[in-house]
PDB file of N, CA and C in Angstrom:
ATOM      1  N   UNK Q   1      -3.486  -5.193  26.355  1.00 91.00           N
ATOM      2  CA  UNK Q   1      -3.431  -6.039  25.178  1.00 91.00           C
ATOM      3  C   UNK Q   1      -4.053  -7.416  25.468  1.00 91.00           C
ATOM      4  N   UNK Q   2      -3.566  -7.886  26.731  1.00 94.00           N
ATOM      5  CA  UNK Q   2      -4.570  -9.174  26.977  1.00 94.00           C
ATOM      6  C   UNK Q   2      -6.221  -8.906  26.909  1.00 94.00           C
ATOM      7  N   UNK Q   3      -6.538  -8.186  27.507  1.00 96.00           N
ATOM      8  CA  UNK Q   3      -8.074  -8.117  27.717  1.00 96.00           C
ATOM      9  C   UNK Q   3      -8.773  -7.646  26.481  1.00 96.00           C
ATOM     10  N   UNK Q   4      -7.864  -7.169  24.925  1.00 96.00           N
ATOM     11  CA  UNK Q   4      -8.247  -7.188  23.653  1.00 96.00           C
ATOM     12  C   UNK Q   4      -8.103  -8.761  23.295  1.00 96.00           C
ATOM     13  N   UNK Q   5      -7.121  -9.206  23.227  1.00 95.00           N
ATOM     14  CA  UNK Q   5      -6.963 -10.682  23.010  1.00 95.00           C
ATOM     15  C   UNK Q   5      -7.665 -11.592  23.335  1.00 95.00           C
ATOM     16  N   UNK Q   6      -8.189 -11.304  24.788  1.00 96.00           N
ATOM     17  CA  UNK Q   6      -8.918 -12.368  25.116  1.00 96.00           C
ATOM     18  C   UNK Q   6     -10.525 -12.377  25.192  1.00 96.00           C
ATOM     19  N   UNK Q   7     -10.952 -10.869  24.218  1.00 97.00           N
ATOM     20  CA  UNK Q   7     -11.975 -10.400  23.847  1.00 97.00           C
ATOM     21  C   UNK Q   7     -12.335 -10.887  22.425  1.00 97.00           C
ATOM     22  N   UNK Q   8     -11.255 -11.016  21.409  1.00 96.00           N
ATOM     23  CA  UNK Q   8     -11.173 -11.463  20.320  1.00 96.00           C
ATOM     24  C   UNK Q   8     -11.534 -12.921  20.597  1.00 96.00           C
ATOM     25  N   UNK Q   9     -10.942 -13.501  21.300  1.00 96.00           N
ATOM     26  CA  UNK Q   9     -10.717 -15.140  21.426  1.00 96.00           C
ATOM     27  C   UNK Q   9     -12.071 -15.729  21.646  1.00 96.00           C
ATOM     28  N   UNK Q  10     -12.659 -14.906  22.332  1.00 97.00           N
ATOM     29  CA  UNK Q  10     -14.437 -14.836  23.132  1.00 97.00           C
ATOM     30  C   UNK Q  10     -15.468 -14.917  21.981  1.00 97.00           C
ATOM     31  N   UNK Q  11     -14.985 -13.537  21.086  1.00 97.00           N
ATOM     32  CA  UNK Q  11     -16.487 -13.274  20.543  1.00 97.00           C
ATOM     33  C   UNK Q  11     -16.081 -14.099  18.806  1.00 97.00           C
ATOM     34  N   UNK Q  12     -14.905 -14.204  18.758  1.00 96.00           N
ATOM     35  CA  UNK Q  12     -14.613 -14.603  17.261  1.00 96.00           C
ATOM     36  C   UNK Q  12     -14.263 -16.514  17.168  1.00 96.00           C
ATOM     37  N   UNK Q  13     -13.946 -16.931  18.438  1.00 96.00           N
ATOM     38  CA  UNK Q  13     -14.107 -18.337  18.792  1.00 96.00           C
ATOM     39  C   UNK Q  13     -13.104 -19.032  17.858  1.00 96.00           C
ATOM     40  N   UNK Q  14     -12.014 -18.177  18.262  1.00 96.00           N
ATOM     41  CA  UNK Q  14     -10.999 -18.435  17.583  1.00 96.00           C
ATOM     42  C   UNK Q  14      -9.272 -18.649  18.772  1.00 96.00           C
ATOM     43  N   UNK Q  15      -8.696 -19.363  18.043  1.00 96.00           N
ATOM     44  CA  UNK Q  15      -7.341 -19.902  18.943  1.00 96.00           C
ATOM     45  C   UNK Q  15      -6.824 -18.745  18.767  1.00 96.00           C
ATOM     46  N   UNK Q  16      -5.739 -18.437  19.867  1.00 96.00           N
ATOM     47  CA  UNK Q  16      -5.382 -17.243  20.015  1.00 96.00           C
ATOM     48  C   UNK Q  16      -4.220 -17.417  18.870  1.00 96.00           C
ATOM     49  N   UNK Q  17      -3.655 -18.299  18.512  1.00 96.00           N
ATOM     50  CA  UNK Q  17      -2.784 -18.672  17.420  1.00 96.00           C
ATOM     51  C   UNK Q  17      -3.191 -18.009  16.700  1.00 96.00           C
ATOM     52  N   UNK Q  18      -4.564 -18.221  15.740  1.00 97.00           N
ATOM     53  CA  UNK Q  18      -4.431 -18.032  14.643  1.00 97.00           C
ATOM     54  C   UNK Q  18      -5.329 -16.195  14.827  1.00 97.00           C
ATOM     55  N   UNK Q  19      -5.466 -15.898  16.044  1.00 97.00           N
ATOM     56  CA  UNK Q  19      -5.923 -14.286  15.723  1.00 97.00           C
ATOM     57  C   UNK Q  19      -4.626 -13.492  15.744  1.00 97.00           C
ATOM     58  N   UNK Q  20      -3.111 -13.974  16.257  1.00 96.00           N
ATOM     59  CA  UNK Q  20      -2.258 -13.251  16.207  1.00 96.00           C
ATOM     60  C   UNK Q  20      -1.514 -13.450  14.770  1.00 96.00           C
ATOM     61  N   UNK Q  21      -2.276 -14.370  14.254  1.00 97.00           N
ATOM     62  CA  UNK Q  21      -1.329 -14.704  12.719  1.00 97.00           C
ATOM     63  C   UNK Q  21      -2.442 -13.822  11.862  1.00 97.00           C
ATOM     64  N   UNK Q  22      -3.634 -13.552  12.090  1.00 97.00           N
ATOM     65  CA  UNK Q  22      -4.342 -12.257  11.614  1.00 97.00           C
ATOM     66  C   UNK Q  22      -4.228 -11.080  12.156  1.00 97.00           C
ATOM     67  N   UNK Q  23      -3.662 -10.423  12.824  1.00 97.00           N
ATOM     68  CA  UNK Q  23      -3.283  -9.258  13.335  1.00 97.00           C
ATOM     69  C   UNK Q  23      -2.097  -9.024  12.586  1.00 97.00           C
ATOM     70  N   UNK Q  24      -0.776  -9.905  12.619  1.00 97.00           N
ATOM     71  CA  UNK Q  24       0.145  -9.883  11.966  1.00 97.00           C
ATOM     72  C   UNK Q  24      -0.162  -9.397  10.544  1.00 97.00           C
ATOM     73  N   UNK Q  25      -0.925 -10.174   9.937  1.00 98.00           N
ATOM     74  CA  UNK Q  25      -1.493 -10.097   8.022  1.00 98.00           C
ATOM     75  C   UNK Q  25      -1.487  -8.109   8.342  1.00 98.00           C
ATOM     76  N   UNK Q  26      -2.932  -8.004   9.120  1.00 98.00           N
ATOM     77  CA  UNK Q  26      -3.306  -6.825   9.255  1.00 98.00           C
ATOM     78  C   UNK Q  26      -2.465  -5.878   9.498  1.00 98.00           C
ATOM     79  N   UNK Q  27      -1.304  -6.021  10.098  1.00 98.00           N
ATOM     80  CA  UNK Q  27      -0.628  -5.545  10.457  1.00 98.00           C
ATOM     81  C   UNK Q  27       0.797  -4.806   9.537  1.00 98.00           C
ATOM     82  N   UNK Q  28       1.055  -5.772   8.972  1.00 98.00           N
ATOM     83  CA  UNK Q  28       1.970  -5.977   7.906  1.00 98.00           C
ATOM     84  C   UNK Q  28       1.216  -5.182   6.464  1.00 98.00           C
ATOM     85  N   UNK Q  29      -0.229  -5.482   6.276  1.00 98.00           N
ATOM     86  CA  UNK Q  29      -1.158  -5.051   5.261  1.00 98.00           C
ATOM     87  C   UNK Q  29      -0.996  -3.267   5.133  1.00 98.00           C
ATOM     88  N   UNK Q  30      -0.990  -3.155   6.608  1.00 98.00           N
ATOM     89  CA  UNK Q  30      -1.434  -1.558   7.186  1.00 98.00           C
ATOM     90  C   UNK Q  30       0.190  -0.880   6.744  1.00 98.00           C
ATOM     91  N   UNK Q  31       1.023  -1.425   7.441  1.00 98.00           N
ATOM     92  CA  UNK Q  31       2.421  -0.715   7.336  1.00 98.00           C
ATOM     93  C   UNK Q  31       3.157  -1.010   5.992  1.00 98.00           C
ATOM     94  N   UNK Q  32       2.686  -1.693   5.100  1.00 98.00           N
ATOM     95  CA  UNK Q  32       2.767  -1.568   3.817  1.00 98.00           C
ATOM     96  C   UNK Q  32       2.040  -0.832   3.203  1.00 98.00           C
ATOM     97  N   UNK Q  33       0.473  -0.425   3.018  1.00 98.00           N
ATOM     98  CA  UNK Q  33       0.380   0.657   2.556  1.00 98.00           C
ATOM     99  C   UNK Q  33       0.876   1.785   2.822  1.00 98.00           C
ATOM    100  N   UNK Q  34       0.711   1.949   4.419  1.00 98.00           N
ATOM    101  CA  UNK Q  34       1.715   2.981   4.591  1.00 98.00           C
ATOM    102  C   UNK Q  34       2.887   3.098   3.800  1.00 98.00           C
ATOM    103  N   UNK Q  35       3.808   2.899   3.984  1.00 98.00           N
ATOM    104  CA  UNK Q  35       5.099   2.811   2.780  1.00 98.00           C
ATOM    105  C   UNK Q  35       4.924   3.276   1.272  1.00 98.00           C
ATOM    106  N   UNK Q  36       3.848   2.377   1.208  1.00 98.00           N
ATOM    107  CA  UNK Q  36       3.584   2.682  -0.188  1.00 98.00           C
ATOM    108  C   UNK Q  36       3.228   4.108  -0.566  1.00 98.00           C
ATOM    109  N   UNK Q  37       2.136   4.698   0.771  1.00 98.00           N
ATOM    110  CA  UNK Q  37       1.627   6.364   0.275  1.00 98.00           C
ATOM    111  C   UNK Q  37       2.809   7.258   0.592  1.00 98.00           C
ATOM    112  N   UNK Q  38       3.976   6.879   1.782  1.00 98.00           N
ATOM    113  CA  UNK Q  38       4.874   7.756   1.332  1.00 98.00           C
ATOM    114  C   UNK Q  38       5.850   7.569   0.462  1.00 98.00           C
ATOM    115  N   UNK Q  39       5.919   6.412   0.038  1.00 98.00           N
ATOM    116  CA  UNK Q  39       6.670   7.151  -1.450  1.00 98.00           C
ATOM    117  C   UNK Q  39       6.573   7.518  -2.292  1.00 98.00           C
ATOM    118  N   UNK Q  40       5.061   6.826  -2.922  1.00 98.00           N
ATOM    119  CA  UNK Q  40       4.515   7.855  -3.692  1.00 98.00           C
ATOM    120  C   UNK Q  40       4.266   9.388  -3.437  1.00 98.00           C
ATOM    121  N   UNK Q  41       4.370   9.600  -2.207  1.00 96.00           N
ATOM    122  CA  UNK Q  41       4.271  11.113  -2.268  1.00 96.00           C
ATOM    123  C   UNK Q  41       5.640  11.737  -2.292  1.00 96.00           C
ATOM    124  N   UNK Q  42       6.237  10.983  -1.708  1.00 96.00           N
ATOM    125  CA  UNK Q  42       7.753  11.303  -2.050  1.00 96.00           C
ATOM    126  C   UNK Q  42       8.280  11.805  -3.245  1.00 96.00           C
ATOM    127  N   UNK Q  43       7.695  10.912  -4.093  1.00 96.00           N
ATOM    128  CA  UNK Q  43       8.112  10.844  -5.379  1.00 96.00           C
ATOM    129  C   UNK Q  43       8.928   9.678  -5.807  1.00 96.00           C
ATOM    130  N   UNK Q  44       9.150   8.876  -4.842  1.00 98.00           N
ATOM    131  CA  UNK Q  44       9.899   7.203  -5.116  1.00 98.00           C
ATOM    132  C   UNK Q  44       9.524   6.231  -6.137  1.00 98.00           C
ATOM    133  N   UNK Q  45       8.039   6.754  -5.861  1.00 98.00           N
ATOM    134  CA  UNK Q  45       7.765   5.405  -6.840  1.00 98.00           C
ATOM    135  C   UNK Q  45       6.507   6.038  -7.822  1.00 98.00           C
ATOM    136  N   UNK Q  46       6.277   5.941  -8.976  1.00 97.00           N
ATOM    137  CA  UNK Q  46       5.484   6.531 -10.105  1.00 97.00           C
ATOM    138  C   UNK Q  46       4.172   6.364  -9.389  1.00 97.00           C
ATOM    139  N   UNK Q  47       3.246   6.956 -10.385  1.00 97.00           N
ATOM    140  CA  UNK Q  47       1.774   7.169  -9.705  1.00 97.00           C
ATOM    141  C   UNK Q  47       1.161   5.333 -10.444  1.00 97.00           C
ATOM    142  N   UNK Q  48       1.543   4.725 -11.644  1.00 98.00           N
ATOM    143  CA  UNK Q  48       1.134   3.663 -12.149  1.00 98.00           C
ATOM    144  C   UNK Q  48       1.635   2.648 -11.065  1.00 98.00           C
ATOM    145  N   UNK Q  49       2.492   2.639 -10.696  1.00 98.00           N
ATOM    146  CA  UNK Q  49       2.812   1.820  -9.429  1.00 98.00           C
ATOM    147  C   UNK Q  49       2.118   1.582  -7.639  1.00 98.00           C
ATOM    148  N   UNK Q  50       1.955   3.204  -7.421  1.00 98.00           N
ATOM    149  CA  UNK Q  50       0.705   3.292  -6.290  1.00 98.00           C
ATOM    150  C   UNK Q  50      -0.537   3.137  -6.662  1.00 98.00           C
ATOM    151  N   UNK Q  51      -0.982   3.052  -7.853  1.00 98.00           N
ATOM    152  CA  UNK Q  51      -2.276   2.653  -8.095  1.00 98.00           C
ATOM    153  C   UNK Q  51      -2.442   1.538  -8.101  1.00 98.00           C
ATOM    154  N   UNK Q  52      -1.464   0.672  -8.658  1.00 98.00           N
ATOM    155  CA  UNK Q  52      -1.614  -0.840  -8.804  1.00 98.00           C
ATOM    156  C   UNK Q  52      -1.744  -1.515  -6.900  1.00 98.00           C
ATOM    157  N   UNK Q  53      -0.580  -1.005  -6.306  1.00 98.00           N
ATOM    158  CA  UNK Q  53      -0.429  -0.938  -4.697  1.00 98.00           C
ATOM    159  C   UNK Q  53      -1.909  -0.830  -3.625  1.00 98.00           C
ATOM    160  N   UNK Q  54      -2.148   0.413  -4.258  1.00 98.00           N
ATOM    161  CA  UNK Q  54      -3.326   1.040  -3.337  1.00 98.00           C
ATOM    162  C   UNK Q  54      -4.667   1.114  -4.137  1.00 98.00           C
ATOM    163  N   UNK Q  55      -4.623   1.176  -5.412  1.00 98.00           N
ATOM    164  CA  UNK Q  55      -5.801   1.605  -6.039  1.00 98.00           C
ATOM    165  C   UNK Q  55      -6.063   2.569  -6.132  1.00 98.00           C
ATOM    166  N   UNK Q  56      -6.871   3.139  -7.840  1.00 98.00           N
ATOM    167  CA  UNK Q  56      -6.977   4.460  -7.970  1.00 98.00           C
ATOM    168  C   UNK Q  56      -7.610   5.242  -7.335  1.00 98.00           C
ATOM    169  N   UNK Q  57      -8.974   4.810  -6.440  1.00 98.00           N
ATOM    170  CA  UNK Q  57      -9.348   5.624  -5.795  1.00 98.00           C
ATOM    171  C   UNK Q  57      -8.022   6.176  -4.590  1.00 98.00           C
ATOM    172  N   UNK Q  58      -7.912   5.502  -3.957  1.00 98.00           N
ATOM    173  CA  UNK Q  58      -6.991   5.831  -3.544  1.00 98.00           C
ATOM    174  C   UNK Q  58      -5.935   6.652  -3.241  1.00 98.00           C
ATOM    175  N   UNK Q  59      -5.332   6.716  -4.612  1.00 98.00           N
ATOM    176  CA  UNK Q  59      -4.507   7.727  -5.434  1.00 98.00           C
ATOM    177  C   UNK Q  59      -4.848   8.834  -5.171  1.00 98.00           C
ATOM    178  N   UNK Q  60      -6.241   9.018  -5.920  1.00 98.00           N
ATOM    179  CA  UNK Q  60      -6.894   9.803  -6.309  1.00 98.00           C
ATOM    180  C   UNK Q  60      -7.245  10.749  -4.709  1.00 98.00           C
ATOM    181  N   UNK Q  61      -7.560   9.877  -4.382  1.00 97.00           N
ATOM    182  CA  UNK Q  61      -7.824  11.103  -2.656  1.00 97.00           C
ATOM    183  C   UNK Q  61      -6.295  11.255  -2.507  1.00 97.00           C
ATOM    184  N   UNK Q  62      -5.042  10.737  -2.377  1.00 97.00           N
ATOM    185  CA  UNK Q  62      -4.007  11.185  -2.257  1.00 97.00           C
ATOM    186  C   UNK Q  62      -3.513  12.516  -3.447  1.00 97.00           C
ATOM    187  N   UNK Q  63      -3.536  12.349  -4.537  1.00 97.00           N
ATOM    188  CA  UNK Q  63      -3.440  13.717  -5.339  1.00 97.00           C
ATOM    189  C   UNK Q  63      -4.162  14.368  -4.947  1.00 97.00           C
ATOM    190  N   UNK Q  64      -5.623  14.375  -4.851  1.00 97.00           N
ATOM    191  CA  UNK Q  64      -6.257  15.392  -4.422  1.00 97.00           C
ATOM    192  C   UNK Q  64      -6.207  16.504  -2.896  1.00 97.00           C
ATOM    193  N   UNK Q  65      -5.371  15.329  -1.834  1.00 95.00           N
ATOM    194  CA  UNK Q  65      -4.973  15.777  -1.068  1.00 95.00           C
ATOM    195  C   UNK Q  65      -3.382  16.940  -1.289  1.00 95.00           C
ATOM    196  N   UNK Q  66      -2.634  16.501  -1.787  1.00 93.00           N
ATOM    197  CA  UNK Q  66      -1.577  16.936  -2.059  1.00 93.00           C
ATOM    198  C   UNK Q  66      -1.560  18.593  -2.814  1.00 93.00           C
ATOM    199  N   UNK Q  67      -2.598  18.221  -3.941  1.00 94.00           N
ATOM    200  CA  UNK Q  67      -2.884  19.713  -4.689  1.00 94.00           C
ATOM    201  C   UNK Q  67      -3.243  20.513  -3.467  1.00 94.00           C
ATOM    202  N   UNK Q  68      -4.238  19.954  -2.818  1.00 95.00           N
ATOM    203  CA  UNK Q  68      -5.108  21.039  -1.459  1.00 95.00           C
ATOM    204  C   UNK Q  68      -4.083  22.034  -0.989  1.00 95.00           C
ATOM    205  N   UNK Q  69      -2.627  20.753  -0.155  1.00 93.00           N
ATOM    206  CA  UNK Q  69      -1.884  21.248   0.630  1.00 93.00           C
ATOM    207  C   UNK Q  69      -1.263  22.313  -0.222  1.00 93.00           C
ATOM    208  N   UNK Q  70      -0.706  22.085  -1.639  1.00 91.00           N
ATOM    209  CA  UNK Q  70       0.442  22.596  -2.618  1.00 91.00           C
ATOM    210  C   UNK Q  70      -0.564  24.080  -2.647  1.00 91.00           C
ATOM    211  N   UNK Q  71      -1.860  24.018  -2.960  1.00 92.00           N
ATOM    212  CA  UNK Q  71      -2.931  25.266  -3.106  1.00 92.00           C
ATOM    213  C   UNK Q  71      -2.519  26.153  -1.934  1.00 92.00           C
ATOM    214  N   UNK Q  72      -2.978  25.863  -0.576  1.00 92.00           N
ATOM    215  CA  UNK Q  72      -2.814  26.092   0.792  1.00 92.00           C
ATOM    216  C   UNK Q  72      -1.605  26.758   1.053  1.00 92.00           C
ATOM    217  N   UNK Q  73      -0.383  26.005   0.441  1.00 93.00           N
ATOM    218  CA  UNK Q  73       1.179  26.482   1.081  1.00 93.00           C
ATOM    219  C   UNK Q  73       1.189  27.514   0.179  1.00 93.00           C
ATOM    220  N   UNK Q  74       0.585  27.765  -1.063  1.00 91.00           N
ATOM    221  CA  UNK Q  74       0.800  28.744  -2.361  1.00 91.00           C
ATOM    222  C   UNK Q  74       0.147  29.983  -1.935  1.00 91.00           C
ATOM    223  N   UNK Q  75      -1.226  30.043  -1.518  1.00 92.00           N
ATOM    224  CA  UNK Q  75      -2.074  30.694  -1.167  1.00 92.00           C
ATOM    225  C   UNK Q  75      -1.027  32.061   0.326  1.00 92.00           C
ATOM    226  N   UNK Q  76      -0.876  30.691   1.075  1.00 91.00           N
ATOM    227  CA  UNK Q  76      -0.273  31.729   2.183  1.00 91.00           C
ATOM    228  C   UNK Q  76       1.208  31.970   2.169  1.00 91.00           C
ATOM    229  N   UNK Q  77       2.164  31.966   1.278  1.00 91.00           N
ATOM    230  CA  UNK Q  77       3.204  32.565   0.411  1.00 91.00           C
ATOM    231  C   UNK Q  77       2.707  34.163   0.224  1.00 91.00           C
ATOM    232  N   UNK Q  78       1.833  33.714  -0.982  1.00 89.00           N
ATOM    233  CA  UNK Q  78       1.399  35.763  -1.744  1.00 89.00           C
ATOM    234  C   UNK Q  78       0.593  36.143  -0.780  1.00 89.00           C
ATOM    235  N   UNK Q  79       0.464  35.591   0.304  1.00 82.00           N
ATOM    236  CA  UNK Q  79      -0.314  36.965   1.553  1.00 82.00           C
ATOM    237  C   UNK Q  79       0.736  36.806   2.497  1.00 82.00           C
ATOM    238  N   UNK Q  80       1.730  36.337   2.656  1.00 76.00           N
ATOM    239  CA  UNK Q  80       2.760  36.626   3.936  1.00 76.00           C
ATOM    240  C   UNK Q  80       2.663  38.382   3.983  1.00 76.00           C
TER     241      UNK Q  80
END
């Protein structure tokens, strides 16, 4: 982790202060969407709500993912 840090500090010419208060953002950014796609897939939170969150594209590769799997698990059911 140092020798990322002090790679950042090098090429971005930045205080190490303020690259860990951007990692944090990033960080926090990342594990909130996260959250957000599983509950929407959960079913926690409406699809008008993860769109606003994540955006429709977004969404949209997430439903589209979901049908795939729901197709997939359906598919190999009637051929067990």
């Amino acid at each position: 982790l140092r020798e990322k840090l002090d790679f950042l500090v090098r090429m971005q010419g930045e205080l190490e202060s303020i690259i860990f208060v951007k990692a944090i953002e990033v960080g926090i950014t990342r594990l909130y969407a996260d959250a957000v796609t599983a509950a929407y897939l959960s079913g926690k939170i409406e699809r008008d709500e993860a769109i606003a969150e994540l955006g429709a594209e977004k969404v949209e590769e997430l439903d589209y993912a979901l049908e795939s799997i729901e197709r997939d698990v359906a598919w190999g059911l009637r051929h067990e």
